[in-house]
PDB file of C-alpha atoms in Angstrom:
ATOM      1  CA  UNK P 250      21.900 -33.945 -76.755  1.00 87.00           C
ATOM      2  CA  UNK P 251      21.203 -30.232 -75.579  1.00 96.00           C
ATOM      3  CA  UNK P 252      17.799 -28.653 -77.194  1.00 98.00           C
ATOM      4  CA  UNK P 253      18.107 -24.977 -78.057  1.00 98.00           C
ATOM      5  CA  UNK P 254      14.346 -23.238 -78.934  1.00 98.00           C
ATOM      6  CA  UNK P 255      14.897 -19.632 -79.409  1.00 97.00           C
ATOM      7  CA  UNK P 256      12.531 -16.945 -80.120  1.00 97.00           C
ATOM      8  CA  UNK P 257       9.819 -19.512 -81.518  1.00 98.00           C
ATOM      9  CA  UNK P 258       6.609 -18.096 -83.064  1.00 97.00           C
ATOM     10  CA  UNK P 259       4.335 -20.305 -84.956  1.00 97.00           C
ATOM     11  CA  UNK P 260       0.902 -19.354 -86.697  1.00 96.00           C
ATOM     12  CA  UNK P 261      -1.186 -22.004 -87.754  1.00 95.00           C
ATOM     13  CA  UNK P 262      -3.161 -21.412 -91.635  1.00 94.00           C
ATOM     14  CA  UNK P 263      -5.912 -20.246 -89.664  1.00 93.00           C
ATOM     15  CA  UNK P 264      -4.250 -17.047 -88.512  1.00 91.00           C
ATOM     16  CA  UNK P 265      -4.297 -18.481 -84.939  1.00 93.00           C
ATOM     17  CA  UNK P 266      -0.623 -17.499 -82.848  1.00 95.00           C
ATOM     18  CA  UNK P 267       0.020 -21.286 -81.063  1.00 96.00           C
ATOM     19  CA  UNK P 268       3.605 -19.542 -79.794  1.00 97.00           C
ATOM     20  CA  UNK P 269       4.816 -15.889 -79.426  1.00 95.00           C
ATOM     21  CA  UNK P 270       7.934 -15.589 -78.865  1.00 95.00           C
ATOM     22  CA  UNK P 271       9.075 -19.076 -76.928  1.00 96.00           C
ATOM     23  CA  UNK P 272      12.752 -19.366 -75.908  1.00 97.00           C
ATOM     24  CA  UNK P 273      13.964 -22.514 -74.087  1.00 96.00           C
ATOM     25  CA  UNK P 274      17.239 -24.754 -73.942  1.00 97.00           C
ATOM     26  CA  UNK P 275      17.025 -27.869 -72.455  1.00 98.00           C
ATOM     27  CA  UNK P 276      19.930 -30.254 -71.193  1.00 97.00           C
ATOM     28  CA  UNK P 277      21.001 -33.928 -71.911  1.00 96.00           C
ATOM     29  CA  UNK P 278      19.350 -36.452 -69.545  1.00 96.00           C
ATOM     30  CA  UNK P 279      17.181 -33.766 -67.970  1.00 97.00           C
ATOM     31  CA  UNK P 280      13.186 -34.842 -67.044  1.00 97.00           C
ATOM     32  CA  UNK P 281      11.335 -32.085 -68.199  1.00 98.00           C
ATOM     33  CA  UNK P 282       7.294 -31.686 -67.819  1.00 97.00           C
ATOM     34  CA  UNK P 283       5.064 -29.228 -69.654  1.00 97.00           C
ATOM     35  CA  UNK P 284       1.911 -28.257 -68.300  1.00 96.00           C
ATOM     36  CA  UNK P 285      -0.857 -25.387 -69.009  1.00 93.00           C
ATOM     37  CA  UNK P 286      -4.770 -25.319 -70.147  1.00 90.00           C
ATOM     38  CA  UNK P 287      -5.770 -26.850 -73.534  1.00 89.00           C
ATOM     39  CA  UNK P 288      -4.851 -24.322 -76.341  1.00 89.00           C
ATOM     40  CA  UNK P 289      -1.907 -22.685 -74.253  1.00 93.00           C
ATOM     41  CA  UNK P 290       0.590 -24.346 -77.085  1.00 95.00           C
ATOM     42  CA  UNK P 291       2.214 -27.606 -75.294  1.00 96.00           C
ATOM     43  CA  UNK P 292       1.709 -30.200 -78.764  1.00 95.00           C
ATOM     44  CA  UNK P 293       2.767 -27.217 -80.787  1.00 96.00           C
ATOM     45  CA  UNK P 294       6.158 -26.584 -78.774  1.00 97.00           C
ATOM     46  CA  UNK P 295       6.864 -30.368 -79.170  1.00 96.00           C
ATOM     47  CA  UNK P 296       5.986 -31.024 -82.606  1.00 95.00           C
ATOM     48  CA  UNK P 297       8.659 -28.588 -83.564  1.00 96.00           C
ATOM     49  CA  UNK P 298      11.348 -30.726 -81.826  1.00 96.00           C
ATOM     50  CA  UNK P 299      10.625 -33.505 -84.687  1.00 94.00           C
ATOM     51  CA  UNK P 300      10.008 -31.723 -87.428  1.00 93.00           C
ATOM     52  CA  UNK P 301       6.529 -31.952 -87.727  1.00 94.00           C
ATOM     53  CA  UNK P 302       5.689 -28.810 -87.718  1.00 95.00           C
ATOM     54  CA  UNK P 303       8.256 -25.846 -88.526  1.00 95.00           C
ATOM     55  CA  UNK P 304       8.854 -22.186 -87.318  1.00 96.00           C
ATOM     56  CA  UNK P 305       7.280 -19.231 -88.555  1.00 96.00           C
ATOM     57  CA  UNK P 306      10.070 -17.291 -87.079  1.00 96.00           C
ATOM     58  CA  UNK P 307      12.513 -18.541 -84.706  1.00 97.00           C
ATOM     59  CA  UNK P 308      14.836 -21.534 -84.367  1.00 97.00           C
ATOM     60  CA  UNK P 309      14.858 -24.704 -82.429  1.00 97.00           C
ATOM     61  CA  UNK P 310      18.146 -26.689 -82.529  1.00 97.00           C
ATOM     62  CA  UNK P 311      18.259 -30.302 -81.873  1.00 97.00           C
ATOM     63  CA  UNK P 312      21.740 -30.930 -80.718  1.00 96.00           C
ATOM     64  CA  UNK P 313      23.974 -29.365 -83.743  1.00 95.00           C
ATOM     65  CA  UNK P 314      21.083 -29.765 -86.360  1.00 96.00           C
ATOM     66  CA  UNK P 315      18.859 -26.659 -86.832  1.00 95.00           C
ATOM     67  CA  UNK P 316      15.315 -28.896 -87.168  1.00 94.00           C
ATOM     68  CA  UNK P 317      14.563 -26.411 -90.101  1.00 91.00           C
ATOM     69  CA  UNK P 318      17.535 -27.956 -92.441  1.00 93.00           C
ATOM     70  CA  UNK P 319      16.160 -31.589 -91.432  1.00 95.00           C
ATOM     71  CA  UNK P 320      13.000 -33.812 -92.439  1.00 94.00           C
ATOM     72  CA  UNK P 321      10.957 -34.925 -90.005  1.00 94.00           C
ATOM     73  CA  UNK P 322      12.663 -38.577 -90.670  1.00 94.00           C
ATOM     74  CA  UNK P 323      15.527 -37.283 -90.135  1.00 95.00           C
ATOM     75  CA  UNK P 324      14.922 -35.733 -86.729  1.00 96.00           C
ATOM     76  CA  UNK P 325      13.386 -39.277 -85.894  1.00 96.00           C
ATOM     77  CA  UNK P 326      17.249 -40.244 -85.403  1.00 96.00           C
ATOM     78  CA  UNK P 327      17.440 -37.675 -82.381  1.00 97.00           C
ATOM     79  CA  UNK P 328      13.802 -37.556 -81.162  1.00 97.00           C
ATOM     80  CA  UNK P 329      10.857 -40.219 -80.435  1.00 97.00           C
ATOM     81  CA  UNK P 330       7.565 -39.035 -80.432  1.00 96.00           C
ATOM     82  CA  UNK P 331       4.914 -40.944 -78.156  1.00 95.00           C
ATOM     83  CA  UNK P 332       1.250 -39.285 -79.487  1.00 93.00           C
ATOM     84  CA  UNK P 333      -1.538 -39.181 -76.829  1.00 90.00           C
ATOM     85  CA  UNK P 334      -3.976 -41.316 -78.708  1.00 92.00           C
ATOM     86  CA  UNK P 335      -1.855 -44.592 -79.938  1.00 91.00           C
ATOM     87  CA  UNK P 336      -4.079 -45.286 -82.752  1.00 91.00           C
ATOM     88  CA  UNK P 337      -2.870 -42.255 -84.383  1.00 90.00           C
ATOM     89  CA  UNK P 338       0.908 -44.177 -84.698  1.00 91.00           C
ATOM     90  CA  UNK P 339      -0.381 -48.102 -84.601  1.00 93.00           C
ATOM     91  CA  UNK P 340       0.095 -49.173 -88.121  1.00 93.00           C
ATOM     92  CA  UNK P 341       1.340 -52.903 -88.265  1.00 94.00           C
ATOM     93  CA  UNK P 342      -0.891 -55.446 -87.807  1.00 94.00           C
ATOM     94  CA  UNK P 343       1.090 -57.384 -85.628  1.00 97.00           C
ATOM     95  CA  UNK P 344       2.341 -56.463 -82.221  1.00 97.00           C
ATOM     96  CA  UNK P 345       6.115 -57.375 -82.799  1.00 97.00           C
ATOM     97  CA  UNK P 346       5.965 -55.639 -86.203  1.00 97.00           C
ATOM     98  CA  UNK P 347       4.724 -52.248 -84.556  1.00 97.00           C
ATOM     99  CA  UNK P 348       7.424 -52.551 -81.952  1.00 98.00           C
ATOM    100  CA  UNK P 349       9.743 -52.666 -84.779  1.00 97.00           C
ATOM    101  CA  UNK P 350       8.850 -50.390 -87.501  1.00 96.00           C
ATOM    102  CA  UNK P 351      10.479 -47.284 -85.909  1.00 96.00           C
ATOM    103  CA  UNK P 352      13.717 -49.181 -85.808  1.00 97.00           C
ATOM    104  CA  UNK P 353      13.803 -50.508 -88.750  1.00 97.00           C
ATOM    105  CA  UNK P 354      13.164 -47.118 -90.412  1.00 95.00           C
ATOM    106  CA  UNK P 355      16.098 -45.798 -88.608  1.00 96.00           C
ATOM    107  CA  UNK P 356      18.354 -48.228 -90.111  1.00 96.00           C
ATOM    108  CA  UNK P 357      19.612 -50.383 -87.476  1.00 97.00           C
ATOM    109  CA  UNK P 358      21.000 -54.022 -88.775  1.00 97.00           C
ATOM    110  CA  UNK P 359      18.508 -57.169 -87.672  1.00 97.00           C
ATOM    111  CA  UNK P 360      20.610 -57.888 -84.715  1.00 97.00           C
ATOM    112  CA  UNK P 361      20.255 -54.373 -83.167  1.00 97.00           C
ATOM    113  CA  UNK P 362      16.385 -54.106 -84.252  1.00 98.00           C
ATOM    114  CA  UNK P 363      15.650 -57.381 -82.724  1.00 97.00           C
ATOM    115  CA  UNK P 364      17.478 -56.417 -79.375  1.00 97.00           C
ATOM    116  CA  UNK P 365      15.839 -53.191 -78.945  1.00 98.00           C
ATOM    117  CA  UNK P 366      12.046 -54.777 -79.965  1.00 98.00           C
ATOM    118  CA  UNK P 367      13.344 -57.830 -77.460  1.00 97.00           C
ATOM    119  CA  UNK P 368      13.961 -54.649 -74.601  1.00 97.00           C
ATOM    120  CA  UNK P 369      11.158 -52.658 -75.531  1.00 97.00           C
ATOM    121  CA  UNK P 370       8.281 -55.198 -75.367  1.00 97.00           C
ATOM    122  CA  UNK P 371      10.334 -56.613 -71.876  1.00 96.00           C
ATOM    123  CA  UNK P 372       9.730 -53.481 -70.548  1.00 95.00           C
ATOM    124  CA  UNK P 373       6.426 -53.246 -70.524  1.00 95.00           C
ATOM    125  CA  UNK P 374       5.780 -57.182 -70.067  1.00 95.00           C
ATOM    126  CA  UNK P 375       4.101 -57.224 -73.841  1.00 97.00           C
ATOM    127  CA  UNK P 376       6.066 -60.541 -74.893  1.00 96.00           C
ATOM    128  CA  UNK P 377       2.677 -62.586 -74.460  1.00 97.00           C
ATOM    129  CA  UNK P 378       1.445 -59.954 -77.461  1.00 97.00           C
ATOM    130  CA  UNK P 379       4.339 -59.941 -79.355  1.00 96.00           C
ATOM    131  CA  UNK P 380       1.896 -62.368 -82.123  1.00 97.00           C
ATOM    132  CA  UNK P 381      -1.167 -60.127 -81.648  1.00 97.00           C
ATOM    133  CA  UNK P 382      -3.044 -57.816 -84.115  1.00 97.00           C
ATOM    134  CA  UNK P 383      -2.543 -54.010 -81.804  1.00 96.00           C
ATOM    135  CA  UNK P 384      -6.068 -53.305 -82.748  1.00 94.00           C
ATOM    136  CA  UNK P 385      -7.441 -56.611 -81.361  1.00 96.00           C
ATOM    137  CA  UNK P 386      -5.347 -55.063 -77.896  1.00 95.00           C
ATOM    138  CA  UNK P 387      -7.463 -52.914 -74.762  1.00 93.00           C
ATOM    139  CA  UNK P 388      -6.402 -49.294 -75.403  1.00 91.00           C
ATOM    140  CA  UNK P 389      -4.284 -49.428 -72.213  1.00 91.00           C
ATOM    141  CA  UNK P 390      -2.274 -51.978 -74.140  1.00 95.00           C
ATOM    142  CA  UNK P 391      -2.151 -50.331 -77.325  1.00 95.00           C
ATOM    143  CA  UNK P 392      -0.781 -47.507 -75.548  1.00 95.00           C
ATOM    144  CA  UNK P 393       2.236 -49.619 -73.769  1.00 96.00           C
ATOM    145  CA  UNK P 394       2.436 -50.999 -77.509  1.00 97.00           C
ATOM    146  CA  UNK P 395       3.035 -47.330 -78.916  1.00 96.00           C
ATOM    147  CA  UNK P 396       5.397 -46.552 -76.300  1.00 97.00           C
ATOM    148  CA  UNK P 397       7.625 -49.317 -76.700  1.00 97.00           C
ATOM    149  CA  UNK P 398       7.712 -48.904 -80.461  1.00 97.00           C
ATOM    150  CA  UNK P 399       8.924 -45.537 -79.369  1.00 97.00           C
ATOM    151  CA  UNK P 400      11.729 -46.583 -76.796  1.00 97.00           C
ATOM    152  CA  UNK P 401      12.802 -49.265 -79.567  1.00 98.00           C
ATOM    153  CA  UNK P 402      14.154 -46.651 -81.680  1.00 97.00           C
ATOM    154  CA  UNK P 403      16.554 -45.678 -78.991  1.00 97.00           C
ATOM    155  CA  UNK P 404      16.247 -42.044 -79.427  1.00 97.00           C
ATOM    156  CA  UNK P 405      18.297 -39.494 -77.103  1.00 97.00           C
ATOM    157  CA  UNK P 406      15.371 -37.584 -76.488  1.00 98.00           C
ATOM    158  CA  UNK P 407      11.779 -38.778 -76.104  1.00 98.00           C
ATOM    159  CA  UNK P 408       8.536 -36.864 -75.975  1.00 97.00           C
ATOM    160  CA  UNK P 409       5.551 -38.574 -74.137  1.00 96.00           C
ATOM    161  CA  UNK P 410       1.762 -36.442 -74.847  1.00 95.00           C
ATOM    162  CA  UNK P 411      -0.413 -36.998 -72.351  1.00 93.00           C
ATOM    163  CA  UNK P 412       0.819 -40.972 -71.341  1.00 93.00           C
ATOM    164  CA  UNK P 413      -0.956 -41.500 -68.130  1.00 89.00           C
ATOM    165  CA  UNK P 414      -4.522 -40.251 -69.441  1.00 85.00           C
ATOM    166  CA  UNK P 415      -6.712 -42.845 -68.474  1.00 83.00           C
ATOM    167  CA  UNK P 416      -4.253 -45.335 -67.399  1.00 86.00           C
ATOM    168  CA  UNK P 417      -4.742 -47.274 -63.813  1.00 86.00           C
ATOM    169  CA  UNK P 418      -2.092 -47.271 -61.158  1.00 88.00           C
ATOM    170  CA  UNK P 419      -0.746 -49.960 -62.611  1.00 89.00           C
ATOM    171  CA  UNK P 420       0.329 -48.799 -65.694  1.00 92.00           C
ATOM    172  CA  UNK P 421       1.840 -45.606 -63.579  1.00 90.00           C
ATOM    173  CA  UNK P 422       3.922 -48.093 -61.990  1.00 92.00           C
ATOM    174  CA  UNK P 423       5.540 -49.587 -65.008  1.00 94.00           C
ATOM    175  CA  UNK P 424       5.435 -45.947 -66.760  1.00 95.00           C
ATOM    176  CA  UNK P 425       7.289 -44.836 -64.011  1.00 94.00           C
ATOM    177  CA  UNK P 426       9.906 -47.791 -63.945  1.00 94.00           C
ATOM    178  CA  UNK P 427      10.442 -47.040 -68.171  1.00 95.00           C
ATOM    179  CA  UNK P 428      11.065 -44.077 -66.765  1.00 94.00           C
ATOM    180  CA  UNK P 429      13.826 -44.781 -64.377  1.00 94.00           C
ATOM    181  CA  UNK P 430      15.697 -47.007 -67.330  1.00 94.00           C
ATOM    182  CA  UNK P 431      15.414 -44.004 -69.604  1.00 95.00           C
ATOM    183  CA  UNK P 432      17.069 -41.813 -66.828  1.00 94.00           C
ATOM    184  CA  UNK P 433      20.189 -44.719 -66.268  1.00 94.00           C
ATOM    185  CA  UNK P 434      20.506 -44.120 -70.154  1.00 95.00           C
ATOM    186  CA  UNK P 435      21.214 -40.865 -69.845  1.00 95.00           C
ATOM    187  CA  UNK P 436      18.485 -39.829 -71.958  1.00 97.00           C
ATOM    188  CA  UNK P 437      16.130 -36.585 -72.121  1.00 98.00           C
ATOM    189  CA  UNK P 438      12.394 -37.077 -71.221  1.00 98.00           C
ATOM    190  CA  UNK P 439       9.761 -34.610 -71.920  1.00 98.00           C
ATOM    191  CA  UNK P 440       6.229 -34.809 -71.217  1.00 97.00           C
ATOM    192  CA  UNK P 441       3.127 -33.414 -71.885  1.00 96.00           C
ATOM    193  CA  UNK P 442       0.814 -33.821 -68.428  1.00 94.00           C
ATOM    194  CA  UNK P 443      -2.386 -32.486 -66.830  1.00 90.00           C
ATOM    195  CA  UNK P 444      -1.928 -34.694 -64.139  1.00 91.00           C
ATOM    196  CA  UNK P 445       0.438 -32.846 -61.148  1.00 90.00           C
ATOM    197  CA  UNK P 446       0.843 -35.185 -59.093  1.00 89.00           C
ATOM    198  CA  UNK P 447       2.941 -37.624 -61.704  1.00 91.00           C
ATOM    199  CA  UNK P 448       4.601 -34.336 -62.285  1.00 93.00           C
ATOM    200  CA  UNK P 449       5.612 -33.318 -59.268  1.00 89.00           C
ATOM    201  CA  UNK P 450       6.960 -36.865 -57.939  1.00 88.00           C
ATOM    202  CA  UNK P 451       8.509 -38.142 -61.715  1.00 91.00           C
ATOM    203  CA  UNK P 452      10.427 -34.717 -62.808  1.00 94.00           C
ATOM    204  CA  UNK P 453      13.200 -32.597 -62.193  1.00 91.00           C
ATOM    205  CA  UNK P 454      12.061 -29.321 -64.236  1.00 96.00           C
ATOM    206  CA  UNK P 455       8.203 -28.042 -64.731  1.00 97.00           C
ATOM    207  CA  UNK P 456       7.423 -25.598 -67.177  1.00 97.00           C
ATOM    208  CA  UNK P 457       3.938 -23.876 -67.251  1.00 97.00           C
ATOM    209  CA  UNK P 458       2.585 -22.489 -70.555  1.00 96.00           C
ATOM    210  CA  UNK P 459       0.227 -20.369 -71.286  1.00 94.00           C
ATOM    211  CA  UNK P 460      -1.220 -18.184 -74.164  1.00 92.00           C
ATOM    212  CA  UNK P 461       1.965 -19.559 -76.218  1.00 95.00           C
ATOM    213  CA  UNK P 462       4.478 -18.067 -73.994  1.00 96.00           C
ATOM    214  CA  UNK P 463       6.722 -19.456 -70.790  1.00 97.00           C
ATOM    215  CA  UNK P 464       5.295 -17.960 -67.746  1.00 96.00           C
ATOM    216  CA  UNK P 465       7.156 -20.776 -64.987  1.00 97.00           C
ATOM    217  CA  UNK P 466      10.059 -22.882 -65.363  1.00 97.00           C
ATOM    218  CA  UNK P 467      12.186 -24.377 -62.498  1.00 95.00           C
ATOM    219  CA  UNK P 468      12.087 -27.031 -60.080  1.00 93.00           C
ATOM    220  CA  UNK P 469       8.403 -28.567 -59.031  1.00 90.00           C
ATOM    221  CA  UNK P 470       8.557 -27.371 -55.428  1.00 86.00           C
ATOM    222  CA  UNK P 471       9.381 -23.532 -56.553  1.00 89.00           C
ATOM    223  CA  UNK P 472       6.783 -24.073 -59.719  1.00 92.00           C
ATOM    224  CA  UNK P 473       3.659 -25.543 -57.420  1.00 89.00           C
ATOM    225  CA  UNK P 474       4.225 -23.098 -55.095  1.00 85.00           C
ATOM    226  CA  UNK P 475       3.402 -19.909 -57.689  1.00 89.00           C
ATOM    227  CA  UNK P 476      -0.355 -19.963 -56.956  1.00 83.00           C
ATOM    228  CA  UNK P 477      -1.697 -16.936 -58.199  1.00 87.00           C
ATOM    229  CA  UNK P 478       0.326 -17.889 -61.720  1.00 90.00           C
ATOM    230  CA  UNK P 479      -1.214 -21.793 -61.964  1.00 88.00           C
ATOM    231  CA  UNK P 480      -4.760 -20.320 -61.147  1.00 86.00           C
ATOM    232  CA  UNK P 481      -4.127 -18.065 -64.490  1.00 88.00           C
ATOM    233  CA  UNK P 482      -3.667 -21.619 -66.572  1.00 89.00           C
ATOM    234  CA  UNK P 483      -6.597 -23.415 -64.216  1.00 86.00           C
ATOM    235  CA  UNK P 484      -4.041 -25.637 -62.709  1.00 87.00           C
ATOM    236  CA  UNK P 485      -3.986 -26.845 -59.209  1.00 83.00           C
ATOM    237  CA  UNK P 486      -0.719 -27.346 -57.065  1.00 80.00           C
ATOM    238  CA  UNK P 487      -0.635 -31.463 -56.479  1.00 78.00           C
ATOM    239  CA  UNK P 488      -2.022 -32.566 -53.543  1.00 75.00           C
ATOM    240  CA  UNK P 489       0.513 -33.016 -50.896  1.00 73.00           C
ATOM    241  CA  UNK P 490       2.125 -29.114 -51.879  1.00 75.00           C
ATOM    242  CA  UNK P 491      -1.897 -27.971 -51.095  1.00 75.00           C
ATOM    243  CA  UNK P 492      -1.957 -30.168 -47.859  1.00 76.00           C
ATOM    244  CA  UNK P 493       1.448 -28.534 -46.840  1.00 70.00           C
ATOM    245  CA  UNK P 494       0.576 -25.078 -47.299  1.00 72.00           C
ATOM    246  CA  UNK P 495      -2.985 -26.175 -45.422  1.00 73.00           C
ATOM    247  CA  UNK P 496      -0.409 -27.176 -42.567  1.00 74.00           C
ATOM    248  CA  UNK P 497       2.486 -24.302 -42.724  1.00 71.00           C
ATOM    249  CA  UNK P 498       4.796 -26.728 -43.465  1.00 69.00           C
ATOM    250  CA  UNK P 499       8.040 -25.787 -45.016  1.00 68.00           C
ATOM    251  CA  UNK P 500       8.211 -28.726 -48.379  1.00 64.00           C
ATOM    252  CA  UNK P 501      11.723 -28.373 -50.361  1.00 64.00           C
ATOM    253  CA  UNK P 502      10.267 -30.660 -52.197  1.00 60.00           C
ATOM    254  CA  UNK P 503       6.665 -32.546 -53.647  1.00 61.00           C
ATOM    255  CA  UNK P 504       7.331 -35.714 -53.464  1.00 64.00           C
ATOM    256  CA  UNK P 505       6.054 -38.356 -50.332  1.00 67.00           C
ATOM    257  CA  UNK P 506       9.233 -38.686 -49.036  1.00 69.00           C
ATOM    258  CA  UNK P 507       9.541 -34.496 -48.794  1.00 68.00           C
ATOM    259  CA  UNK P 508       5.940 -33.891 -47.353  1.00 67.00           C
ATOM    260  CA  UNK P 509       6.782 -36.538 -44.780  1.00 70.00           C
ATOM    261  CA  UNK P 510      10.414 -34.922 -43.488  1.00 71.00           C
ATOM    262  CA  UNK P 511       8.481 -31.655 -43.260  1.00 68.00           C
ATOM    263  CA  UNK P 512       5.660 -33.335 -41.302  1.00 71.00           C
ATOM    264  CA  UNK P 513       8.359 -34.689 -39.133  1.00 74.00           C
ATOM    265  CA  UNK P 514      10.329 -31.828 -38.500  1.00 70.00           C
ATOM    266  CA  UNK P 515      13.189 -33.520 -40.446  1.00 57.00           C
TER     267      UNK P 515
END
């Protein structure tokens, strides 16, 4: 399902202008990551992709629904939002329940909800909490809760804000493998990251915002390697693109795998 933003502005009641001007199109199954200093208008992109908050001029298209002719509970049937703090989407007092609720909503018979839930808390190896109060969960729990309440809903597209903030390399590791299902789905992942390293090994497109405007988008090896640009947002190229250039070596691209066949000549 193909996203089509096109010359997006959006003022908040404050007067403040979050986006000036934003065009964008985005492809099914593509891995897209958004990155740029607090303010630079990331949330404020994605909120417009499910309805929760709406152009002051512009248009974003959702597949072949213009998001401005659609509810925000509508849009929830195309697009599954993941917020950076879970508490703000925990509801349920029961861990099976959360999982649930976004299915359910979308209207999906008791078979199909309890298939998805069954996937969902599989995924992230929650089945031990399925009984559990969320609240009564660490936050690192809570946050695989709100994700898989998320991937229940079986969305085309999914938006993750922020999901690694905080989170130990274990949680990476599982993130990563939800990540690889979504991908043998077919389906489109976009996320919302500070953290360039996850970025540069975990997606195929990187787009770098700032002042509410586009100013990189293209692969992570050609993106990382527009220094003078990143410095303008305070971002730092990930590590092993900064140990290349250190080196002179030629990386196509950022992963481990890519800094290694450089180091080797390969």
């Amino acid at each position: 399902m193909k996203i089509d933003i096109s010359d997006l502005h959006y003022s908040y009641p404050s007067g403040v202008k979050a986006l000036q001007g934003l065009s964008l199109q985005v492809n099914p199954g593509e891995r897209v990551a958004i990155a740029g200093h607090n303010g630079c208008g990331k949330t404020t992109l994605v909120r417009h992709l499910n309805g929760l908050l709406r152009p002051t001029q512009g248009r974003v298209a959702v597949g072949d629904w213009d998001s401005a002719d659609h509810s925000a509970a509508g849009l929830a049937h195309r697009v599954g939002y993941v917020f950076q703090n879970p508490d703000e989407q925990i509801c349920k007092r029961r861990v099976w329940d959360e999982v649930a609720f976004g299915a359910r909503n979308l209207g999906y018979s008791p078979t199909r909800v309890e298939e998805l839930v069954s996937w969902a808390l599989s995924c992230w190896q929650l089945e031990p909490h399925r009984d559990t109060n969320p609240h009564d969960l660490s936050s690192g729990l809570r946050r695989k809760v709100a994700i898989a309440s998320v991937l229940a809903m079986d969305t085309p597209i999914l938006i993750f804000d922020e999901p690694t903030t905080g989170q130990d390399s274990h949680f990476f590791k599982q993130l990563i493998a939800v990540m690889n299902l979504l991908r043998q789905k077919n389906k489109t992942v976009i996320a919302i990251s500070h953290d360039m390293d996850f970025i540069a090994e975990n997606f195929d497109r990187v787009i770098i915002m700032g002042q509410g405007r586009i100013l990189l988008d293209g692969k992570p090896d050609v993106v990382f390697n527009e220094s003078e640009v990143l410095a303008v947002t305070f971002l730092q190229p990930p590590q092993l693109t900064r140990l290349a250039k250190g080196l002179s070596l030629p990386v196509e691209d950022c992963s481990i795998e890519g800094f290694l066949r450089a180091l080797s000549g390969g």
